[in-house]
Structures are given as C-alpha cells and as structure tokens.
JSON list of C-alpha atoms in Angstrom, two decimals:
[
{"chain": "Z", "resi": 61, "resn": "MET", "atom": "CA", "xyz": [0.01, -0.06, 0.10]},
{"chain": "Z", "resi": 62, "resn": "ARG", "atom": "CA", "xyz": [2.13, 2.65, 0.80]},
{"chain": "Z", "resi": 63, "resn": "ARG", "atom": "CA", "xyz": [4.03, 1.32, -2.67]},
{"chain": "Z", "resi": 64, "resn": "ILE", "atom": "CA", "xyz": [1.44, 1.77, -4.41]},
{"chain": "Z", "resi": 65, "resn": "LEU", "atom": "CA", "xyz": [-0.20, 5.25, -3.03]},
{"chain": "Z", "resi": 66, "resn": "PRO", "atom": "CA", "xyz": [2.51, 7.56, -4.22]},
{"chain": "Z", "resi": 67, "resn": "ILE", "atom": "CA", "xyz": [2.15, 6.33, -7.34]},
{"chain": "Z", "resi": 68, "resn": "GLY", "atom": "CA", "xyz": [-0.84, 6.38, -7.49]},
{"chain": "Z", "resi": 69, "resn": "LEU", "atom": "CA", "xyz": [-1.35, 10.07, -6.27]},
{"chain": "Z", "resi": 70, "resn": "ALA", "atom": "CA", "xyz": [0.61, 11.57, -8.69]},
{"chain": "Z", "resi": 71, "resn": "ILE", "atom": "CA", "xyz": [-1.40, 9.44, -11.93]},
{"chain": "Z", "resi": 72, "resn": "TYR", "atom": "CA", "xyz": [-4.07, 11.74, -10.08]},
{"chain": "Z", "resi": 73, "resn": "PHE", "atom": "CA", "xyz": [-2.64, 14.42, -10.01]},
{"chain": "Z", "resi": 74, "resn": "LEU", "atom": "CA", "xyz": [-0.91, 14.47, -13.38]},
{"chain": "Z", "resi": 75, "resn": "CYS", "atom": "CA", "xyz": [-3.83, 14.02, -14.82]},
{"chain": "Z", "resi": 76, "resn": "PHE", "atom": "CA", "xyz": [-6.05, 16.56, -12.70]},
{"chain": "Z", "resi": 77, "resn": "THR", "atom": "CA", "xyz": [-2.94, 19.66, -13.28]},
{"chain": "Z", "resi": 78, "resn": "VAL", "atom": "CA", "xyz": [-3.01, 18.74, -17.06]},
{"chain": "Z", "resi": 79, "resn": "LEU", "atom": "CA", "xyz": [-6.70, 19.09, -17.05]},
{"chain": "Z", "resi": 80, "resn": "GLY", "atom": "CA", "xyz": [-6.43, 22.63, -15.12]},
{"chain": "Z", "resi": 81, "resn": "VAL", "atom": "CA", "xyz": [-4.43, 23.07, -17.82]},
{"chain": "Z", "resi": 82, "resn": "LEU", "atom": "CA", "xyz": [-7.24, 23.03, -20.65]},
{"chain": "Z", "resi": 83, "resn": "LEU", "atom": "CA", "xyz": [-9.38, 24.54, -18.54]},
{"chain": "Z", "resi": 84, "resn": "ARG", "atom": "CA", "xyz": [-7.63, 27.41, -18.68]},
{"chain": "Z", "resi": 85, "resn": "GLY", "atom": "CA", "xyz": [-6.94, 27.89, -22.00]},
{"chain": "Z", "resi": 86, "resn": "ALA", "atom": "CA", "xyz": [-10.48, 27.82, -22.80]},
{"chain": "Z", "resi": 87, "resn": "ALA", "atom": "CA", "xyz": [-11.55, 30.22, -20.00]},
{"chain": "Z", "resi": 88, "resn": "PRO", "atom": "CA", "xyz": [-12.50, 33.80, -21.61]},
{"chain": "Z", "resi": 89, "resn": "GLY", "atom": "CA", "xyz": [-8.87, 35.21, -22.50]},
{"chain": "Z", "resi": 90, "resn": "PRO", "atom": "CA", "xyz": [-7.14, 38.07, -19.79]},
{"chain": "Z", "resi": 91, "resn": "ALA", "atom": "CA", "xyz": [-9.34, 41.12, -18.35]},
{"chain": "Z", "resi": 92, "resn": "ALA", "atom": "CA", "xyz": [-6.32, 43.87, -20.86]},
{"chain": "Z", "resi": 93, "resn": "GLN", "atom": "CA", "xyz": [-7.82, 42.20, -23.31]},
{"chain": "Z", "resi": 94, "resn": "THR", "atom": "CA", "xyz": [-11.23, 43.64, -25.01]},
{"chain": "Z", "resi": 95, "resn": "VAL", "atom": "CA", "xyz": [-12.32, 40.85, -26.94]},
{"chain": "Z", "resi": 96, "resn": "GLN", "atom": "CA", "xyz": [-12.42, 38.16, -24.72]},
{"chain": "Z", "resi": 97, "resn": "GLY", "atom": "CA", "xyz": [-14.44, 35.02, -26.39]},
{"chain": "Z", "resi": 98, "resn": "VAL", "atom": "CA", "xyz": [-16.33, 35.06, -29.70]},
{"chain": "Z", "resi": 99, "resn": "ARG", "atom": "CA", "xyz": [-19.46, 33.23, -30.29]},
{"chain": "Z", "resi": 100, "resn": "LEU", "atom": "CA", "xyz": [-20.80, 32.55, -33.99]},
{"chain": "Z", "resi": 101, "resn": "GLY", "atom": "CA", "xyz": [-24.11, 31.85, -35.24]},
{"chain": "Z", "resi": 102, "resn": "SER", "atom": "CA", "xyz": [-27.37, 32.65, -33.97]},
{"chain": "Z", "resi": 103, "resn": "TRP", "atom": "CA", "xyz": [-29.40, 31.15, -30.47]},
{"chain": "Z", "resi": 104, "resn": "ASP", "atom": "CA", "xyz": [-32.21, 31.00, -32.93]},
{"chain": "Z", "resi": 105, "resn": "GLY", "atom": "CA", "xyz": [-30.85, 29.29, -36.07]},
{"chain": "Z", "resi": 106, "resn": "ALA", "atom": "CA", "xyz": [-30.88, 25.99, -37.39]},
{"chain": "Z", "resi": 107, "resn": "ALA", "atom": "CA", "xyz": [-27.04, 25.25, -37.00]},
{"chain": "Z", "resi": 108, "resn": "GLY", "atom": "CA", "xyz": [-26.96, 26.99, -33.58]},
{"chain": "Z", "resi": 109, "resn": "THR", "atom": "CA", "xyz": [-23.51, 28.89, -32.48]},
{"chain": "Z", "resi": 110, "resn": "ALA", "atom": "CA", "xyz": [-20.28, 27.57, -31.51]},
{"chain": "Z", "resi": 111, "resn": "TYR", "atom": "CA", "xyz": [-18.11, 29.58, -29.06]},
{"chain": "Z", "resi": 112, "resn": "PHE", "atom": "CA", "xyz": [-13.78, 29.32, -28.00]},
{"chain": "Z", "resi": 113, "resn": "SER", "atom": "CA", "xyz": [-12.14, 31.63, -25.86]},
{"chain": "Z", "resi": 114, "resn": "GLY", "atom": "CA", "xyz": [-10.81, 35.55, -26.32]},
{"chain": "Z", "resi": 115, "resn": "LYS", "atom": "CA", "xyz": [-7.37, 33.14, -25.73]},
{"chain": "Z", "resi": 116, "resn": "ARG", "atom": "CA", "xyz": [-7.27, 31.24, -29.07]},
{"chain": "Z", "resi": 117, "resn": "LEU", "atom": "CA", "xyz": [-7.62, 35.11, -30.92]},
{"chain": "Z", "resi": 118, "resn": "ASP", "atom": "CA", "xyz": [-4.11, 37.03, -32.33]},
{"chain": "Z", "resi": 119, "resn": "CYS", "atom": "CA", "xyz": [-4.74, 40.64, -31.12]},
{"chain": "Z", "resi": 120, "resn": "ALA", "atom": "CA", "xyz": [-2.99, 43.42, -31.26]},
{"chain": "Z", "resi": 121, "resn": "ARG", "atom": "CA", "xyz": [-3.57, 47.50, -30.15]},
{"chain": "Z", "resi": 122, "resn": "ASP", "atom": "CA", "xyz": [-5.10, 49.72, -32.79]},
{"chain": "Z", "resi": 123, "resn": "ASN", "atom": "CA", "xyz": [-2.86, 53.23, -33.47]},
{"chain": "Z", "resi": 124, "resn": "ALA", "atom": "CA", "xyz": [-4.48, 56.12, -31.21]},
{"chain": "Z", "resi": 125, "resn": "GLY", "atom": "CA", "xyz": [-6.10, 57.02, -34.50]},
{"chain": "Z", "resi": 126, "resn": "SER", "atom": "CA", "xyz": [-7.98, 54.67, -35.03]},
{"chain": "Z", "resi": 127, "resn": "PRO", "atom": "CA", "xyz": [-11.81, 54.14, -34.08]},
{"chain": "Z", "resi": 128, "resn": "TYR", "atom": "CA", "xyz": [-11.46, 51.17, -33.02]},
{"chain": "Z", "resi": 129, "resn": "GLY", "atom": "CA", "xyz": [-8.64, 49.73, -29.57]},
{"chain": "Z", "resi": 130, "resn": "GLU", "atom": "CA", "xyz": [-8.08, 46.11, -30.44]},
{"chain": "Z", "resi": 131, "resn": "THR", "atom": "CA", "xyz": [-7.70, 43.97, -33.68]},
{"chain": "Z", "resi": 132, "resn": "CYS", "atom": "CA", "xyz": [-8.27, 40.46, -33.32]},
{"chain": "Z", "resi": 133, "resn": "ARG", "atom": "CA", "xyz": [-7.61, 37.51, -35.73]},
{"chain": "Z", "resi": 134, "resn": "ILE", "atom": "CA", "xyz": [-8.20, 33.98, -36.28]},
{"chain": "Z", "resi": 135, "resn": "ALA", "atom": "CA", "xyz": [-9.12, 31.24, -38.65]},
{"chain": "Z", "resi": 136, "resn": "ILE", "atom": "CA", "xyz": [-12.19, 29.57, -38.99]},
{"chain": "Z", "resi": 137, "resn": "ALA", "atom": "CA", "xyz": [-12.17, 27.17, -42.12]},
{"chain": "Z", "resi": 138, "resn": "GLY", "atom": "CA", "xyz": [-9.48, 28.52, -44.06]},
{"chain": "Z", "resi": 139, "resn": "ASP", "atom": "CA", "xyz": [-10.60, 32.17, -43.65]},
{"chain": "Z", "resi": 140, "resn": "GLU", "atom": "CA", "xyz": [-9.62, 34.78, -41.38]},
{"chain": "Z", "resi": 141, "resn": "LEU", "atom": "CA", "xyz": [-12.14, 36.18, -38.91]},
{"chain": "Z", "resi": 142, "resn": "VAL", "atom": "CA", "xyz": [-10.91, 39.97, -38.15]},
{"chain": "Z", "resi": 143, "resn": "LEU", "atom": "CA", "xyz": [-12.32, 41.58, -35.17]},
{"chain": "Z", "resi": 144, "resn": "VAL", "atom": "CA", "xyz": [-12.49, 44.97, -35.12]},
{"chain": "Z", "resi": 145, "resn": "ALA", "atom": "CA", "xyz": [-13.72, 46.50, -30.88]},
{"chain": "Z", "resi": 146, "resn": "ARG", "atom": "CA", "xyz": [-13.41, 48.65, -28.78]},
{"chain": "Z", "resi": 147, "resn": "ALA", "atom": "CA", "xyz": [-14.90, 49.12, -25.05]},
{"chain": "Z", "resi": 148, "resn": "ARG", "atom": "CA", "xyz": [-17.59, 50.43, -24.20]},
{"chain": "Z", "resi": 149, "resn": "GLN", "atom": "CA", "xyz": [-16.08, 54.27, -23.41]},
{"chain": "Z", "resi": 150, "resn": "ALA", "atom": "CA", "xyz": [-17.19, 56.87, -20.42]},
{"chain": "Z", "resi": 151, "resn": "GLY", "atom": "CA", "xyz": [-19.88, 58.55, -20.92]},
{"chain": "Z", "resi": 152, "resn": "GLU", "atom": "CA", "xyz": [-20.89, 56.53, -23.25]},
{"chain": "Z", "resi": 153, "resn": "ILE", "atom": "CA", "xyz": [-24.96, 55.74, -22.85]},
{"chain": "Z", "resi": 154, "resn": "MET", "atom": "CA", "xyz": [-25.15, 51.47, -24.70]},
{"chain": "Z", "resi": 155, "resn": "ALA", "atom": "CA", "xyz": [-26.40, 48.08, -23.45]},
{"chain": "Z", "resi": 156, "resn": "ALA", "atom": "CA", "xyz": [-23.45, 46.97, -25.23]},
{"chain": "Z", "resi": 157, "resn": "ARG", "atom": "CA", "xyz": [-20.19, 46.35, -23.55]},
{"chain": "Z", "resi": 158, "resn": "GLY", "atom": "CA", "xyz": [-18.90, 48.32, -26.33]},
{"chain": "Z", "resi": 159, "resn": "VAL", "atom": "CA", "xyz": [-18.82, 48.73, -30.46]},
{"chain": "Z", "resi": 160, "resn": "CYS", "atom": "CA", "xyz": [-17.58, 45.84, -32.28]},
{"chain": "Z", "resi": 161, "resn": "SER", "atom": "CA", "xyz": [-16.69, 45.10, -35.91]},
{"chain": "Z", "resi": 162, "resn": "ALA", "atom": "CA", "xyz": [-16.65, 41.31, -37.91]},
{"chain": "Z", "resi": 163, "resn": "THR", "atom": "CA", "xyz": [-15.21, 40.72, -41.51]},
{"chain": "Z", "resi": 164, "resn": "TYR", "atom": "CA", "xyz": [-15.04, 37.35, -43.14]},
{"chain": "Z", "resi": 165, "resn": "ARG", "atom": "CA", "xyz": [-14.99, 36.22, -46.70]},
{"chain": "Z", "resi": 166, "resn": "ASN", "atom": "CA", "xyz": [-15.13, 39.54, -48.33]},
{"chain": "Z", "resi": 167, "resn": "GLU", "atom": "CA", "xyz": [-18.56, 40.04, -45.78]},
{"chain": "Z", "resi": 168, "resn": "ALA", "atom": "CA", "xyz": [-18.96, 42.84, -43.67]},
{"chain": "Z", "resi": 169, "resn": "TRP", "atom": "CA", "xyz": [-21.58, 40.66, -40.34]},
{"chain": "Z", "resi": 170, "resn": "PRO", "atom": "CA", "xyz": [-23.58, 41.68, -37.70]},
{"chain": "Z", "resi": 171, "resn": "CYS", "atom": "CA", "xyz": [-21.33, 42.52, -33.87]},
{"chain": "Z", "resi": 172, "resn": "SER", "atom": "CA", "xyz": [-22.33, 43.07, -30.20]},
{"chain": "Z", "resi": 173, "resn": "LEU", "atom": "CA", "xyz": [-19.89, 43.59, -27.14]},
{"chain": "Z", "resi": 174, "resn": "GLN", "atom": "CA", "xyz": [-22.26, 41.43, -24.94]},
{"chain": "Z", "resi": 175, "resn": "THR", "atom": "CA", "xyz": [-21.21, 40.07, -21.14]},
{"chain": "Z", "resi": 176, "resn": "HIS", "atom": "CA", "xyz": [-20.76, 36.21, -21.78]},
{"chain": "Z", "resi": 177, "resn": "HIS", "atom": "CA", "xyz": [-24.00, 34.36, -21.18]},
{"chain": "Z", "resi": 178, "resn": "ASN", "atom": "CA", "xyz": [-21.24, 31.75, -18.56]},
{"chain": "Z", "resi": 179, "resn": "TYR", "atom": "CA", "xyz": [-19.20, 34.33, -17.28]},
{"chain": "Z", "resi": 180, "resn": "ARG", "atom": "CA", "xyz": [-20.49, 38.35, -16.88]},
{"chain": "Z", "resi": 181, "resn": "ALA", "atom": "CA", "xyz": [-17.14, 39.60, -16.24]},
{"chain": "Z", "resi": 182, "resn": "ALA", "atom": "CA", "xyz": [-16.49, 38.60, -19.74]},
{"chain": "Z", "resi": 183, "resn": "THR", "atom": "CA", "xyz": [-16.87, 40.86, -22.76]},
{"chain": "Z", "resi": 184, "resn": "VAL", "atom": "CA", "xyz": [-18.24, 38.16, -25.90]},
{"chain": "Z", "resi": 185, "resn": "ALA", "atom": "CA", "xyz": [-18.20, 39.33, -29.23]},
{"chain": "Z", "resi": 186, "resn": "TYR", "atom": "CA", "xyz": [-20.68, 38.25, -30.57]},
{"chain": "Z", "resi": 187, "resn": "VAL", "atom": "CA", "xyz": [-21.35, 37.65, -34.80]},
{"chain": "Z", "resi": 188, "resn": "GLU", "atom": "CA", "xyz": [-23.95, 36.60, -35.79]},
{"chain": "Z", "resi": 189, "resn": "GLY", "atom": "CA", "xyz": [-23.90, 34.02, -38.88]},
{"chain": "Z", "resi": 190, "resn": "GLY", "atom": "CA", "xyz": [-23.96, 34.65, -42.39]},
{"chain": "Z", "resi": 191, "resn": "PRO", "atom": "CA", "xyz": [-24.37, 32.80, -45.92]},
{"chain": "Z", "resi": 192, "resn": "ALA", "atom": "CA", "xyz": [-20.11, 32.80, -45.37]},
{"chain": "Z", "resi": 193, "resn": "LEU", "atom": "CA", "xyz": [-20.25, 30.34, -42.53]},
{"chain": "Z", "resi": 194, "resn": "ASP", "atom": "CA", "xyz": [-22.40, 26.95, -43.16]},
{"chain": "Z", "resi": 195, "resn": "PRO", "atom": "CA", "xyz": [-23.29, 24.65, -40.34]},
{"chain": "Z", "resi": 196, "resn": "ASP", "atom": "CA", "xyz": [-20.68, 22.55, -41.34]},
{"chain": "Z", "resi": 197, "resn": "ASP", "atom": "CA", "xyz": [-18.87, 25.29, -40.85]},
{"chain": "Z", "resi": 198, "resn": "LEU", "atom": "CA", "xyz": [-19.90, 26.12, -37.40]},
{"chain": "Z", "resi": 199, "resn": "ALA", "atom": "CA", "xyz": [-19.71, 22.00, -36.51]},
{"chain": "Z", "resi": 200, "resn": "ALA", "atom": "CA", "xyz": [-16.38, 22.00, -36.86]},
{"chain": "Z", "resi": 201, "resn": "VAL", "atom": "CA", "xyz": [-15.50, 24.95, -35.15]},
{"chain": "Z", "resi": 202, "resn": "ARG", "atom": "CA", "xyz": [-17.25, 23.32, -32.24]},
{"chain": "Z", "resi": 203, "resn": "ARG", "atom": "CA", "xyz": [-14.87, 20.59, -32.79]},
{"chain": "Z", "resi": 204, "resn": "ARG", "atom": "CA", "xyz": [-11.66, 22.36, -32.68]},
{"chain": "Z", "resi": 205, "resn": "PHE", "atom": "CA", "xyz": [-12.42, 24.22, -28.90]},
{"chain": "Z", "resi": 206, "resn": "PRO", "atom": "CA", "xyz": [-14.48, 21.40, -27.39]},
{"chain": "Z", "resi": 207, "resn": "ILE", "atom": "CA", "xyz": [-14.35, 21.96, -23.92]},
{"chain": "Z", "resi": 208, "resn": "GLU", "atom": "CA", "xyz": [-15.41, 25.63, -24.63]},
{"chain": "Z", "resi": 209, "resn": "ASN", "atom": "CA", "xyz": [-18.74, 23.96, -26.20]},
{"chain": "Z", "resi": 210, "resn": "LEU", "atom": "CA", "xyz": [-19.32, 21.31, -23.86]},
{"chain": "Z", "resi": 211, "resn": "PRO", "atom": "CA", "xyz": [-22.97, 22.34, -22.08]},
{"chain": "Z", "resi": 212, "resn": "GLU", "atom": "CA", "xyz": [-22.40, 23.89, -18.48]},
{"chain": "Z", "resi": 213, "resn": "THR", "atom": "CA", "xyz": [-24.15, 20.62, -16.49]},
{"chain": "Z", "resi": 214, "resn": "ALA", "atom": "CA", "xyz": [-20.51, 18.74, -17.89]},
{"chain": "Z", "resi": 215, "resn": "PHE", "atom": "CA", "xyz": [-18.80, 20.96, -15.61]},
{"chain": "Z", "resi": 216, "resn": "ILE", "atom": "CA", "xyz": [-20.96, 21.43, -13.11]},
{"chain": "Z", "resi": 217, "resn": "TYR", "atom": "CA", "xyz": [-21.07, 17.39, -12.34]},
{"chain": "Z", "resi": 218, "resn": "GLY", "atom": "CA", "xyz": [-17.97, 17.14, -13.68]},
{"chain": "Z", "resi": 219, "resn": "ALA", "atom": "CA", "xyz": [-16.71, 19.48, -10.32]},
{"chain": "Z", "resi": 220, "resn": "LEU", "atom": "CA", "xyz": [-18.72, 17.12, -8.31]},
{"chain": "Z", "resi": 221, "resn": "ALA", "atom": "CA", "xyz": [-16.72, 14.58, -8.98]},
{"chain": "Z", "resi": 222, "resn": "LEU", "atom": "CA", "xyz": [-13.25, 15.65, -8.64]},
{"chain": "Z", "resi": 223, "resn": "TRP", "atom": "CA", "xyz": [-14.39, 17.39, -5.59]},
{"chain": "Z", "resi": 224, "resn": "PRO", "atom": "CA", "xyz": [-14.31, 14.08, -2.95]},
{"chain": "Z", "resi": 225, "resn": "LEU", "atom": "CA", "xyz": [-12.03, 12.48, -4.86]},
{"chain": "Z", "resi": 226, "resn": "THR", "atom": "CA", "xyz": [-9.61, 15.90, -5.09]},
{"chain": "Z", "resi": 227, "resn": "ALA", "atom": "CA", "xyz": [-9.97, 15.77, -1.18]},
{"chain": "Z", "resi": 228, "resn": "ALA", "atom": "CA", "xyz": [-10.36, 12.17, -1.05]},
{"chain": "Z", "resi": 229, "resn": "ALA", "atom": "CA", "xyz": [-6.46, 12.04, -2.45]},
{"chain": "Z", "resi": 230, "resn": "LEU", "atom": "CA", "xyz": [-5.04, 15.27, -0.74]},
{"chain": "Z", "resi": 231, "resn": "VAL", "atom": "CA", "xyz": [-6.04, 13.14, 2.56]},
{"chain": "Z", "resi": 232, "resn": "ALA", "atom": "CA", "xyz": [-5.08, 10.18, 2.12]},
{"chain": "Z", "resi": 233, "resn": "PRO", "atom": "CA", "xyz": [-1.26, 10.49, 2.53]},
{"chain": "Z", "resi": 234, "resn": "LEU", "atom": "CA", "xyz": [-2.06, 11.46, 5.83]},
{"chain": "Z", "resi": 235, "resn": "ALA", "atom": "CA", "xyz": [-3.97, 8.27, 6.72]},
{"chain": "Z", "resi": 236, "resn": "VAL", "atom": "CA", "xyz": [-1.23, 6.36, 5.50]},
{"chain": "Z", "resi": 237, "resn": "LEU", "atom": "CA", "xyz": [1.57, 8.23, 7.74]},
{"chain": "Z", "resi": 238, "resn": "TRP", "atom": "CA", "xyz": [0.15, 8.66, 10.26]},
{"chain": "Z", "resi": 239, "resn": "PRO", "atom": "CA", "xyz": [1.62, 7.81, 13.18]},
{"chain": "Z", "resi": 240, "resn": "ARG", "atom": "CA", "xyz": [-1.37, 6.29, 14.97]},
{"chain": "Z", "resi": 241, "resn": "GLY", "atom": "CA", "xyz": [-0.37, 4.25, 18.18]},
{"chain": "Z", "resi": 242, "resn": "ARG", "atom": "CA", "xyz": [2.28, 6.93, 19.28]},
{"chain": "Z", "resi": 243, "resn": "ALA", "atom": "CA", "xyz": [0.05, 10.05, 19.00]},
{"chain": "Z", "resi": 244, "resn": "HIS", "atom": "CA", "xyz": [-2.89, 10.75, 21.74]},
{"chain": "Z", "resi": 245, "resn": "PRO", "atom": "CA", "xyz": [-6.35, 9.44, 19.92]},
{"chain": "Z", "resi": 246, "resn": "LEU", "atom": "CA", "xyz": [-8.30, 12.92, 20.91]},
{"chain": "Z", "resi": 247, "resn": "LEU", "atom": "CA", "xyz": [-5.12, 14.65, 18.95]},
{"chain": "Z", "resi": 248, "resn": "THR", "atom": "CA", "xyz": [-5.09, 11.98, 15.52]},
{"chain": "Z", "resi": 249, "resn": "GLY", "atom": "CA", "xyz": [-9.24, 13.21, 15.09]},
{"chain": "Z", "resi": 250, "resn": "ALA", "atom": "CA", "xyz": [-8.34, 16.69, 15.35]},
{"chain": "Z", "resi": 251, "resn": "ALA", "atom": "CA", "xyz": [-5.21, 16.28, 12.97]},
{"chain": "Z", "resi": 252, "resn": "PHE", "atom": "CA", "xyz": [-7.52, 14.26, 10.19]},
{"chain": "Z", "resi": 253, "resn": "THR", "atom": "CA", "xyz": [-11.00, 16.60, 10.30]},
{"chain": "Z", "resi": 254, "resn": "ALA", "atom": "CA", "xyz": [-8.71, 19.98, 10.45]},
{"chain": "Z", "resi": 255, "resn": "TRP", "atom": "CA", "xyz": [-6.88, 18.38, 7.12]},
{"chain": "Z", "resi": 256, "resn": "GLY", "atom": "CA", "xyz": [-9.65, 16.69, 5.92]},
{"chain": "Z", "resi": 257, "resn": "LEU", "atom": "CA", "xyz": [-11.96, 20.68, 6.21]},
{"chain": "Z", "resi": 258, "resn": "VAL", "atom": "CA", "xyz": [-9.23, 22.19, 4.51]},
{"chain": "Z", "resi": 259, "resn": "ALA", "atom": "CA", "xyz": [-9.18, 19.51, 1.57]},
{"chain": "Z", "resi": 260, "resn": "LEU", "atom": "CA", "xyz": [-12.74, 19.94, 1.38]},
{"chain": "Z", "resi": 261, "resn": "LEU", "atom": "CA", "xyz": [-12.74, 24.06, 0.93]},
{"chain": "Z", "resi": 262, "resn": "GLY", "atom": "CA", "xyz": [-9.76, 24.15, -0.73]},
{"chain": "Z", "resi": 263, "resn": "THR", "atom": "CA", "xyz": [-10.12, 22.08, -3.42]},
{"chain": "Z", "resi": 264, "resn": "LEU", "atom": "CA", "xyz": [-13.70, 23.37, -3.76]},
{"chain": "Z", "resi": 265, "resn": "TRP", "atom": "CA", "xyz": [-12.61, 26.61, -4.44]},
{"chain": "Z", "resi": 266, "resn": "ALA", "atom": "CA", "xyz": [-9.54, 25.34, -6.34]},
{"chain": "Z", "resi": 267, "resn": "LEU", "atom": "CA", "xyz": [-12.30, 23.31, -8.89]},
{"chain": "Z", "resi": 268, "resn": "GLY", "atom": "CA", "xyz": [-14.36, 27.31, -8.57]},
{"chain": "Z", "resi": 269, "resn": "LEU", "atom": "CA", "xyz": [-11.70, 28.46, -10.50]},
{"chain": "Z", "resi": 270, "resn": "LEU", "atom": "CA", "xyz": [-10.92, 26.81, -13.28]},
{"chain": "Z", "resi": 271, "resn": "ILE", "atom": "CA", "xyz": [-14.22, 26.26, -13.86]},
{"chain": "Z", "resi": 272, "resn": "ARG", "atom": "CA", "xyz": [-15.96, 30.19, -13.50]},
{"chain": "Z", "resi": 273, "resn": "GLY", "atom": "CA", "xyz": [-15.83, 31.06, -17.00]},
{"chain": "Z", "resi": 274, "resn": "PHE", "atom": "CA", "xyz": [-18.06, 28.03, -18.19]},
{"chain": "Z", "resi": 275, "resn": "TRP", "atom": "CA", "xyz": [-20.91, 27.94, -16.02]},
{"chain": "Z", "resi": 276, "resn": "ASP", "atom": "CA", "xyz": [-23.54, 30.77, -14.98]}
]
C-alpha cells in the first residue's frame, strides 16, 4: 500500500494538473483584452452557435487614431475572421459592452460586444452567422474547441465528481503516514478533522476557479 499509493496519487494529480491547464486555456481571455471570447452563429438558427475563448485570438492594439482599440484575427474554416473592437468608454450610454465590427470572406458581419452568458465578467463578441459560414463550418469550430462548447452541466457534474475524489487524495497521505499508535486519539481526530476540512474547502475553491468561466 505504501508503495502503490504514491504512484497512484502522482498519476491522479498529474491528470488533475493537465485538466486544469486545458480548462484555463479554454477560459475567457485576459481582462486586458477587449474581446475575451467569440460566439459565432445565431441562437435561433438551425445550426446553433459555436464559441471559443479570446485566448485563441491573435490580438493587437490599434494606433491612437483608429476608431477601435483592438484588432483580433483567427483562421476559421480556412479563411481569416477579423474583429475590431473598442470597449465602452466613460459617459457612453449603450446596453453593450462596447462596439465591434467583424469581417469574414470579404463580408461584413453584424457584431456586438455583450457579457458572456456564462461568465458576466468577460466581454464576448457575438458575431451573427451569415451565408459565408454554413452548419458544417460551425460544427468544425465546435470540434476544434470542444471544451468551450461543452454544456455547463458537464462542468458542474464534473466538478462535483472531482471534489470528493481530490479531497480524499489530499487526505490519503496523512492517513498512511500518521503515527496512529504513538499519537493521542484526540490529537489524531483533531488532525484528520482539520486537514479534511482544509482539503474539502480548498478543493472546492480550486475547482470553482477552474470552471468559473463555463457556468452561470
């Protein structure tokens, strides 16, 4: 048991770390970036929508004389989608987070900056799909960015499953290494209770940070 447990825990926490890296890569883009996510298509359309994080974009700040503050680019279905955006400025009265414009396959597409429906701290460019992007293209975007396009229930149920498992994995070394025969029972109970609470609350906090950009 003492030999198998370290190997099992190392594998578990390695997988947990890889999952964390993948989730953070799919989370909304950095706060310094105007466009922190992009949603293509229409909620009412038969093909639905496809979403991807602003971290997938190649963004650059525009010149001071530009009416926009940021230009972002990404290849979609073999062609370049170009987004120009500016955050809402002080004193402006508008429902949106700012203004944006989208160009794809020599067409200008309707674009608006709104709060992310899952994570209201992020600003997402909603680009209504036109005839240049068909259902197969949208499906390809969803396959390209699978984590971003999972339903929010997948993140909630996944976190609920990982919560007790990860907490137990944190407590397991103490259960093996604790000198039960030499420590007072009250001290043993207090140590396991305290570390168990730390493991439960710490794991819940960590999982909440990991999935906060993927659920309401």
